[in-house]
Coordinates of C-alpha atoms and ligand atoms in Angstrom, one line a residue:
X5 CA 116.8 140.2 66.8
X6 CA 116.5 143.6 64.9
X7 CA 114.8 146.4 66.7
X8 CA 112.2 148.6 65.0
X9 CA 112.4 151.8 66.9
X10 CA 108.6 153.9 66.6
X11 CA 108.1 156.3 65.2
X12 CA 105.1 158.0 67.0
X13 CA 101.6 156.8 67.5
X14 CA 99.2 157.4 64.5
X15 CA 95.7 156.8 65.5
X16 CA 92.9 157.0 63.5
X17 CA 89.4 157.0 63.9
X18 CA 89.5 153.1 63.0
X19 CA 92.1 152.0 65.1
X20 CA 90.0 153.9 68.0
X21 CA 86.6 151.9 67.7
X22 CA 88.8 148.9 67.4
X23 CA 90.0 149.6 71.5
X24 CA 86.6 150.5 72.4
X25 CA 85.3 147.2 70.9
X26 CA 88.0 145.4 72.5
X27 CA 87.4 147.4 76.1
X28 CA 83.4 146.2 75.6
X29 CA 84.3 142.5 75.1
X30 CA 86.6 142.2 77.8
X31 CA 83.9 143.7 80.2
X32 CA 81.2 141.2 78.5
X33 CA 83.2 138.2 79.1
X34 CA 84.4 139.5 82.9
X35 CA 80.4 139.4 83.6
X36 CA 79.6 136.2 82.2
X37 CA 82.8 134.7 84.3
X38 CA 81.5 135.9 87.4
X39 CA 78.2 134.5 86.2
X40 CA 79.7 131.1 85.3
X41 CA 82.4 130.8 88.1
X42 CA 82.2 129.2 91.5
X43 CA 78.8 130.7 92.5
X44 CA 76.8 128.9 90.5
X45 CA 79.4 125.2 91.3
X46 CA 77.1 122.6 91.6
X47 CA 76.6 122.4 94.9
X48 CA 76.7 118.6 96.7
X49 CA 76.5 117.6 100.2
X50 CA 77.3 114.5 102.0
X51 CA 76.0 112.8 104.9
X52 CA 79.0 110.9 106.2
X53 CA 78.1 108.4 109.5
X54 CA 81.2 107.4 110.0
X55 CA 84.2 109.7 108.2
X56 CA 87.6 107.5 107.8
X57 CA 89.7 110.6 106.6
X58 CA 92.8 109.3 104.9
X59 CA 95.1 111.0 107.3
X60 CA 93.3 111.6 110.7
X61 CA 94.2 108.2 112.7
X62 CA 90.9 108.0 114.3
X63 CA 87.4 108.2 112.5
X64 CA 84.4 110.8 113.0
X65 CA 80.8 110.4 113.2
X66 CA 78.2 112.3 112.0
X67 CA 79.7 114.5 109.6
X68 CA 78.6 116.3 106.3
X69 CA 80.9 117.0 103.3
X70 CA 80.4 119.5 101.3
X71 CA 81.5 119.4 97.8
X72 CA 81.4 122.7 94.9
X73 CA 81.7 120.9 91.3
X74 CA 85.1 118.8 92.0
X75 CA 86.6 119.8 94.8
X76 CA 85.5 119.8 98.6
X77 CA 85.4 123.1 100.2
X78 CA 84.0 122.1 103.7
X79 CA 84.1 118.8 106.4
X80 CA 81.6 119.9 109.2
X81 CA 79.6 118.5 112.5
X82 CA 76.5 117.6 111.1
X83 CA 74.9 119.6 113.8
X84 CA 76.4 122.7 112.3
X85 CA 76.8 122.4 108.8
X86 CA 74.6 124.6 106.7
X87 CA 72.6 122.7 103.8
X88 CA 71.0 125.0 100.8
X89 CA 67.9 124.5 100.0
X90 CA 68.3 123.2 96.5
X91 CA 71.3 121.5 96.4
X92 CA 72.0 117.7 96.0
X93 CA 72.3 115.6 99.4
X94 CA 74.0 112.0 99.1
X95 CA 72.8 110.3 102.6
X96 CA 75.2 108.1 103.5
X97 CA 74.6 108.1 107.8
X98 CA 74.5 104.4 107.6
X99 CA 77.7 103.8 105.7
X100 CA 81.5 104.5 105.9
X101 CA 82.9 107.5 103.6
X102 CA 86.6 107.0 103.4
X103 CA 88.8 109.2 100.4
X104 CA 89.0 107.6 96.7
X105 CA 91.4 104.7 97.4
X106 CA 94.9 104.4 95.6
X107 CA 96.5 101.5 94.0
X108 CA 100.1 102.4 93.2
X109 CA 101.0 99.3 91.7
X110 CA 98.6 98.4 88.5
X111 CA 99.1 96.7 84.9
X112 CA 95.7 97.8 82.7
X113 CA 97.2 96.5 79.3
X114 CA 97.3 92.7 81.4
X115 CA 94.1 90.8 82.1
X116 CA 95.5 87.9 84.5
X117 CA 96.1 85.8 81.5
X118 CA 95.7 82.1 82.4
X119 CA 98.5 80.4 81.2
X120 CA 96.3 77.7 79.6
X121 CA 94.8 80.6 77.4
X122 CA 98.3 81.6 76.3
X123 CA 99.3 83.3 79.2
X124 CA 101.4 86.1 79.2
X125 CA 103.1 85.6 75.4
X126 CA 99.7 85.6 73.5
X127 CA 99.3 89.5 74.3
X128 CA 102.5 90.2 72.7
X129 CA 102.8 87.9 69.7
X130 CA 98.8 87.5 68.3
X131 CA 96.5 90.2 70.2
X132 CA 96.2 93.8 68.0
X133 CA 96.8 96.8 69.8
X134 CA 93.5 97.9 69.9
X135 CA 92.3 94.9 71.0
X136 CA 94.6 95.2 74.7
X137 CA 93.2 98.8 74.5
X138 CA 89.8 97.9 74.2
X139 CA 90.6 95.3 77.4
X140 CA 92.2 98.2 79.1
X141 CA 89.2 100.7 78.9
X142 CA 87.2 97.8 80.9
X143 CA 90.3 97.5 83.5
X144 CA 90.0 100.8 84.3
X145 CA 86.3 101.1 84.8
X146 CA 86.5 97.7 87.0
X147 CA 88.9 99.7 89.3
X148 CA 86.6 102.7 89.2
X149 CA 83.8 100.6 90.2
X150 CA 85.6 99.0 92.9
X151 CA 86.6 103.0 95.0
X152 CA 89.9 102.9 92.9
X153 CA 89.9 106.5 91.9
X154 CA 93.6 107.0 91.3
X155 CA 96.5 104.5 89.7
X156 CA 99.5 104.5 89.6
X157 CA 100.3 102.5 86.0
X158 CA 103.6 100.1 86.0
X159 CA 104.1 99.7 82.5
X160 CA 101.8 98.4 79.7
X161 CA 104.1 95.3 78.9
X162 CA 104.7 95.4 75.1
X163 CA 101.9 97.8 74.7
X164 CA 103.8 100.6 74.0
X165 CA 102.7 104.1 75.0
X166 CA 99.2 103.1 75.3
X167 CA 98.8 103.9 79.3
X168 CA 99.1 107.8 77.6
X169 CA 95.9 107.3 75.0
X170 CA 94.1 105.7 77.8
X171 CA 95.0 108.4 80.2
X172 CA 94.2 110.8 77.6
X173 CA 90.6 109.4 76.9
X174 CA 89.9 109.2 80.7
X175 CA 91.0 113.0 81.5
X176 CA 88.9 114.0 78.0
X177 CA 85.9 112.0 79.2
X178 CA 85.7 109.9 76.5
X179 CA 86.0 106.6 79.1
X180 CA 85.0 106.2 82.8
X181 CA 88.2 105.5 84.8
X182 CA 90.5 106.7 87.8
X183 CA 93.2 109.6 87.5
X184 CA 96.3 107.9 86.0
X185 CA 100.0 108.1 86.7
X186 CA 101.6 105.9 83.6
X187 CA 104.8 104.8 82.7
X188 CA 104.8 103.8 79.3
X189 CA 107.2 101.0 78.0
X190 CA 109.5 100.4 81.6
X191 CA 113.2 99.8 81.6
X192 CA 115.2 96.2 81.6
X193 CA 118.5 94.7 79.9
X194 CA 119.2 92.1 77.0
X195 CA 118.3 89.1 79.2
X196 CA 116.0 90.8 81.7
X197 CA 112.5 90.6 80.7
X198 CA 110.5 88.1 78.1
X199 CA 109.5 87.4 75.9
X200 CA 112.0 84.7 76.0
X201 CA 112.6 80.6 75.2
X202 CA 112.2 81.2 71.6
X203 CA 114.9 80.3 69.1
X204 CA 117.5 82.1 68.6
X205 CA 117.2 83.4 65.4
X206 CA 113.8 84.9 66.1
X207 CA 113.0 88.2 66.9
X208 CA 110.2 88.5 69.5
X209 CA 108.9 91.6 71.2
X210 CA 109.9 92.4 74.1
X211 CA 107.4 93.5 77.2
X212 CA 110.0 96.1 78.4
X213 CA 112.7 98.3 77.0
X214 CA 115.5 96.7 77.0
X215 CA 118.7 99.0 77.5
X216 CA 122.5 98.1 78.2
X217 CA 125.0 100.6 79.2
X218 CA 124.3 104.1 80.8
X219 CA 124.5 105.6 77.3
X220 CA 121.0 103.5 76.0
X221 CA 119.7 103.9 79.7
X222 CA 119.0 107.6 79.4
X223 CA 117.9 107.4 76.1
X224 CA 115.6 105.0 77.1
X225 CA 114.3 107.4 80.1
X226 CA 114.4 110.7 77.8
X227 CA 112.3 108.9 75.0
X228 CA 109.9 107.9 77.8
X229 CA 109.6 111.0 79.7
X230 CA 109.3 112.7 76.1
X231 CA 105.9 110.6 75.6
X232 CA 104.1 111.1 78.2
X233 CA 106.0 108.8 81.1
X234 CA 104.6 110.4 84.7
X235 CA 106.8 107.7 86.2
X236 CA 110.0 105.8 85.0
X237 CA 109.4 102.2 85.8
X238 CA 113.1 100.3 86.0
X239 CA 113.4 96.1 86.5
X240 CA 116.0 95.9 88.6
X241 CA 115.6 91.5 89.4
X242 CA 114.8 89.5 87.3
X243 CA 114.6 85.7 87.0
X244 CA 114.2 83.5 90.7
X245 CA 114.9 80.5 92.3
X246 CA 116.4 78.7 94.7
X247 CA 119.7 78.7 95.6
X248 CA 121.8 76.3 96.9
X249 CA 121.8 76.6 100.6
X250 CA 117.4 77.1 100.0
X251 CA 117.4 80.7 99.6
X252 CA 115.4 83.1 97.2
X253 CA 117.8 84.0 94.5
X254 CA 117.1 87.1 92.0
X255 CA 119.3 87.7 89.1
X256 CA 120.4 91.4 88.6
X257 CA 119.7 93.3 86.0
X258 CA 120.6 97.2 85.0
X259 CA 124.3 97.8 86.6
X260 CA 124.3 101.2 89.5
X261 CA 125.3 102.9 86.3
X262 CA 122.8 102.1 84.1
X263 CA 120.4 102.9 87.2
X264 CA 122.0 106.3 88.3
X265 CA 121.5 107.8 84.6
X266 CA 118.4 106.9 84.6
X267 CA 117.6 108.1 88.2
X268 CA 119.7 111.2 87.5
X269 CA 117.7 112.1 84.0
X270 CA 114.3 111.3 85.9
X271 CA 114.8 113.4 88.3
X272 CA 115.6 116.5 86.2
X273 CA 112.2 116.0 84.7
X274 CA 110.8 116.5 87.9
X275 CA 109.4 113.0 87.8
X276 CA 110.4 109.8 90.2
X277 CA 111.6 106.3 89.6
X278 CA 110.2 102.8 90.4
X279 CA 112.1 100.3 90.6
X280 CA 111.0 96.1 90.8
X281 CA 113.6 94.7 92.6
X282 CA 113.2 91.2 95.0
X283 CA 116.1 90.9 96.9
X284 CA 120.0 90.2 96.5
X285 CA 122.4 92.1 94.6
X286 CA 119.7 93.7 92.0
X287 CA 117.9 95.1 95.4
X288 CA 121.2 96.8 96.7
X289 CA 122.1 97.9 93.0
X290 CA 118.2 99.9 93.4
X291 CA 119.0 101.2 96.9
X292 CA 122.1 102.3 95.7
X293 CA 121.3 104.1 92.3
X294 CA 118.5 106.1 94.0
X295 CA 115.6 104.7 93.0
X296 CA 112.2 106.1 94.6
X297 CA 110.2 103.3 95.4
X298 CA 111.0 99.1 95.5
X299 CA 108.4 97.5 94.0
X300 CA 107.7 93.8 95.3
X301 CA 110.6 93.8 98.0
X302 CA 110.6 90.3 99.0
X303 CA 113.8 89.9 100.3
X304 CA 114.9 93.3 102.5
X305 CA 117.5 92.5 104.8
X306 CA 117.8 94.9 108.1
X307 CA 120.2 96.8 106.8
X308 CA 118.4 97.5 103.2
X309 CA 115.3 98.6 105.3
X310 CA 117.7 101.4 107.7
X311 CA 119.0 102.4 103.9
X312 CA 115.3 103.0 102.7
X313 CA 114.4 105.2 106.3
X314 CA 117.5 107.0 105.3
X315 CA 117.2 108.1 101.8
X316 CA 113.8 108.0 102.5
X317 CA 112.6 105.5 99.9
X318 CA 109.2 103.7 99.8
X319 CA 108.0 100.1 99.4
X320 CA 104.9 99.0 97.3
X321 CA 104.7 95.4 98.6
X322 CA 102.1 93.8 96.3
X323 CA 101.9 90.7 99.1
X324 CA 98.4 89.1 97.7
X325 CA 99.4 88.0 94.3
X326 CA 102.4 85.9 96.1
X327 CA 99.9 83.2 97.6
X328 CA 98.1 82.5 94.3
X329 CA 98.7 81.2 91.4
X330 CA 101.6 78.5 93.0
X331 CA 102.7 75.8 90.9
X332 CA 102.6 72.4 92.2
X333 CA 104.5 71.8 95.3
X334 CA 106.6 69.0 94.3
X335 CA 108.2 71.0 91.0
X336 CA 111.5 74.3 91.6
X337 CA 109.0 76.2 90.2
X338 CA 106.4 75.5 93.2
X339 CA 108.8 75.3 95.6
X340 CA 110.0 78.7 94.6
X341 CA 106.3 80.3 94.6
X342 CA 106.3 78.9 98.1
X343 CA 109.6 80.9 99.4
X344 CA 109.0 84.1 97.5
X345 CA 105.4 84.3 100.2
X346 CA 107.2 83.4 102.7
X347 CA 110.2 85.7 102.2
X348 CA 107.8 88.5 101.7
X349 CA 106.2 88.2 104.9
X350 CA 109.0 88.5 106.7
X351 CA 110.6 91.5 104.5
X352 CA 107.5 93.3 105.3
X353 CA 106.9 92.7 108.6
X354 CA 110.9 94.1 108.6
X355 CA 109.9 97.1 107.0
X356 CA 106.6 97.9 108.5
X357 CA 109.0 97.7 112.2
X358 CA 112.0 99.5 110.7
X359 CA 109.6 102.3 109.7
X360 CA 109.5 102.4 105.9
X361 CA 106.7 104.3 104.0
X362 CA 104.6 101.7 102.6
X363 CA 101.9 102.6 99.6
X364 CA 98.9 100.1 98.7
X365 CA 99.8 98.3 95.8
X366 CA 98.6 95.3 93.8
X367 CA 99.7 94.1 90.7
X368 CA 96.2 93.7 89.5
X369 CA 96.7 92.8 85.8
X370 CA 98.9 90.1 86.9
X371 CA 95.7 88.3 88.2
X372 CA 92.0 89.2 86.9
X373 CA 90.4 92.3 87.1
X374 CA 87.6 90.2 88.2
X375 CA 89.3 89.8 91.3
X376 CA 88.9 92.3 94.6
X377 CA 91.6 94.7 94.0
X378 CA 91.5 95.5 97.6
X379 CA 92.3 92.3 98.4
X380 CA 95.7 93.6 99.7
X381 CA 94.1 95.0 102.5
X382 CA 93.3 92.3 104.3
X383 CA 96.4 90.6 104.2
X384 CA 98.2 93.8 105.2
X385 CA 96.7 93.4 108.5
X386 CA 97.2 89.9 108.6
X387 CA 101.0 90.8 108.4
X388 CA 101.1 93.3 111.1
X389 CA 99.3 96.5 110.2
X390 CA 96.3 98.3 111.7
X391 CA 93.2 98.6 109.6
X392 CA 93.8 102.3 109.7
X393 CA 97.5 102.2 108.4
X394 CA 96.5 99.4 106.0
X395 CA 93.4 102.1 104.8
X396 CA 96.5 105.1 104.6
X397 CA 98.7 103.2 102.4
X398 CA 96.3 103.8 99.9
X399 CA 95.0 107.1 101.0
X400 CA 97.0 109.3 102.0
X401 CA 100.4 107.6 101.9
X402 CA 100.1 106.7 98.2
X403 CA 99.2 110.6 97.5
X404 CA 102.0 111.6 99.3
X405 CA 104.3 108.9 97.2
X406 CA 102.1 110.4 94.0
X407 CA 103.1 113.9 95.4
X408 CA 99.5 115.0 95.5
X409 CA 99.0 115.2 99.1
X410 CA 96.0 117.4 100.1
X411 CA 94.4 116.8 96.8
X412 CA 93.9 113.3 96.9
X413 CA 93.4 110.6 99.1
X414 CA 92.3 113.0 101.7
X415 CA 88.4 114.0 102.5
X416 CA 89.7 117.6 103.7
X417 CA 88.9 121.1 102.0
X418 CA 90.8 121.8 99.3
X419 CA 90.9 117.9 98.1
X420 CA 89.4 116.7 94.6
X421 CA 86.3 115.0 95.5
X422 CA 87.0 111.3 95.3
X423 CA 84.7 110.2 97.8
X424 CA 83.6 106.4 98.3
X425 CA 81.7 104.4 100.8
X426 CA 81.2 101.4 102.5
X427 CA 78.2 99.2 104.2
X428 CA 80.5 97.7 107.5
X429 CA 83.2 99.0 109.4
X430 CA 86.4 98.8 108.0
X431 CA 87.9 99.4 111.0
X432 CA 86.4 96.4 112.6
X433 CA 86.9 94.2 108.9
X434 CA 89.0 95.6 106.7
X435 CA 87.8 93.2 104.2
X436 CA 84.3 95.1 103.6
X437 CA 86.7 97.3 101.4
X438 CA 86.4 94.7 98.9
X439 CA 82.4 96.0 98.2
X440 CA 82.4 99.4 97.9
X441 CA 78.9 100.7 97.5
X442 CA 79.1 104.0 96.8
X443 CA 81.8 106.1 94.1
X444 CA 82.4 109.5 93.5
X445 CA 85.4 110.9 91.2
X446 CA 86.4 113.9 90.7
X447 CA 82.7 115.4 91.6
X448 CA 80.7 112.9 89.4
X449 CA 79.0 109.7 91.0
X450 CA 80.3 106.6 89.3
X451 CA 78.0 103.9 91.3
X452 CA 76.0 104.3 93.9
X453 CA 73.8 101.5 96.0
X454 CA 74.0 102.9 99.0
X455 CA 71.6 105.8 98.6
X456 CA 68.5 107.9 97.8
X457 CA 69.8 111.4 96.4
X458 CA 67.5 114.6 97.2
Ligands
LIG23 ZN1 103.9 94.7 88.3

């Protein structure tokens, strides 16, 4: 670029009362900042009676929370905390305030289609766009309502970039819904996701994007990372059944290749990779290619899980939606729907001993939304873990997967307020989860019929 050297300051009477203008605004608007700024924060205070913290492995009684517009600034002893005079109380003494939970593992643009209805194919082939939007804005208020304040968003299955507008009208507050983490269209290969079993000759959407060789692979990734991707979602298994001797068999998908470029472009973004994988060959292709969290994991062998401690990989088990939804016990299909629980159970009881980081996830989308979405909870604990760790995974585990640890699924200073509560111990029943009463996000009460306010 040409430089223009000066050639000495001419200032004239105009160009004078311009700076003085200017010096007079800017100490107008430093006035009015310190009048608008974090004095004048609504103020909010809550009476916890039991405190389940996210990351503190025992609980606390009798504690008060104190919350300035979205973010908590103090966690005190009742006895000593310091209430103003005119700002809001929330008494909750006779409930249990735990963090906004997490679900790391979500579908919004799915509704649990019953295959009767057309299952999974009719939102692809004959449902507008703005139709699975529409359906979307109402998932995301159900998980709202239900102390989901954060999800993590794997892939809107053939509805493009729509997890981005959605996010989008959430953050603008346009729609009520939970902080997003989205990841657009997802990754498979020609023959690795439907729609599929139509002829030949016709061309049929697809509920992925479907890639083959490394070359298309990090296209696919920079094209999704270019819209709006926080995540790069990556089906590494694909079709089951059973094999020949009775095991669970998973056909492979993306080669280490395929995977590594992706991996490799992902993480230059800054931005992390997860990857659906059962078992077999696909599962050692995802171990091996880097991939930052296995999604489903039914089949983890020992060594698979001492690979995962190592590169320090996580596991989003989605157990519940395994046991429903079986076909009929005398068909491969059934049979299969059978094997896949009960080589689950075992993979994560496997993990959970071999020391894994494990984050709450569902697969809500893949059944209703009508459905308890912390159903997961329960059977957690019936696979091993302690109410608390079960109530981690989607505290402060799943933030720490999210990398937002500290400012979510935490109650500790510093935190965004996503604050709900529950009648019942959790501890005790970790199925009382599955009615949360009370629902704060971001500072702003969603649902609340636990309380009187002040
Ligand atoms: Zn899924």
């Amino acid at each position: 670029m040409k430089d223009y050297p000066m050639k000495g300051c001419v200032l004239n009477r105009c160009v004078l009362n311009l700076i003085v203008l200017l010096i007079l605004v800017c100490i107008a608007s430093l006035a009015s900042a310190q009048k608008d700024g974090p004095v004048l924060k609504q103020m909010t205070y809550i009476r916890a009676g039991t405190l389940i913290d996210g990351v503190s492995n025992s609980a606390r009684r009798n504690v008060v929370i104190t919350i300035r517009g979205n973010v908590i600034s103090a966690v005190s002893d009742a006895a000593s905390a310091n209430i103003l005079a005119d700002a809001t109380v929330i008494d909750l003494s006779q409930a249990t305030v735990l963090p906004g939970l997490i679900d790391a593992h979500t579908h919004i643009f799915l509704q649990g289609e019953d295959p009767a209805e057309g299952g999974y194919d009719v939102q692809l082939l004959k449902y507008p766009l703005a139709f699975r939007a529409a359906r979307a804005t109402v998932s995301v208020r159900r998980a709202v309502e239900e102390g989901f304040t954060t999800l993590r968003d794997l892939e809107t299955e053939g509805a493009g970039y729509g997890d981005v507008g959605i996010k989008m009208a959430i953050e603008r507050g346009y729609i009520p819904g939970p902080r997003l983490f989205v990841s657009t269209r997802a990754i498979s290969t020609t023959g690795g996701y439907p729609l599929e079993g139509y002829a030949p000759e016709i061309e049929v959407p697809k509920g992925a994007q479907l890639i083959d060789g490394p070359v298309e692979a990090r296209k696919a990734a920079r094209e999704q990372l270019d819209h709006g991707a926080d995540w790069i979602k990556v089906y590494m298994t694909h079709r089951s059944w059973i094999g020949k001797n009775g095991e669970l068999v998973s056909q492979p998908t993306l080669t280490v290749e395929e995977l590594r470029a992706i991996v490799d472009e992902t993480h230059g973004w800054g931005k992390k990779v997860a990857c659906h994988a059962y078992g077999g060959e696909g599962m050692q292709r995802a171990l091996d290619g880097g991939c930052d969290s296995i999604e489903h994991g039914l089949v983890l062998t020992d060594a698979q899980v001492a690979q995962m401690v190592r590169q320090g990989t996580w596991l989003c088990p989605t157990l519940n939606i395994y046991y429903t939804g079986w076909a009929s016990a005398d068909t491969p299909e059934g049979q299969r729907d059978r094997k896949r629980a009960s080589e689950h159970e075992a993979s994560f009881r496997r993990a959970l001993k071999g020391g894994v980081k494990i984050a709450y996830g569902t697969d809500v989308g893949g059944f209703s939304w009508d459905d308890p979405i912390a159903a997961d909870f329960s059977r957690m604990v019936d696979l091993g873990m302690t109410p608390m760790q079960a109530i981690q995974s989607a505290t402060s585990k799943a933030a720490e997967l999210l990398e937002m640890q500290g400012r979510i699924g935490v109650i500790a200073p510093g935190a965004y307020a996503d604050v709900v509560a529950v009648a019942g111990d959790p501890l005790a029943n970790v199925k009382v989860l599955e009615n949360v009463g009370f629902v704060m996000k971001d500072g702003k009460i969603f649902k609340n019929d636990l309380s009187a306010k002040r």
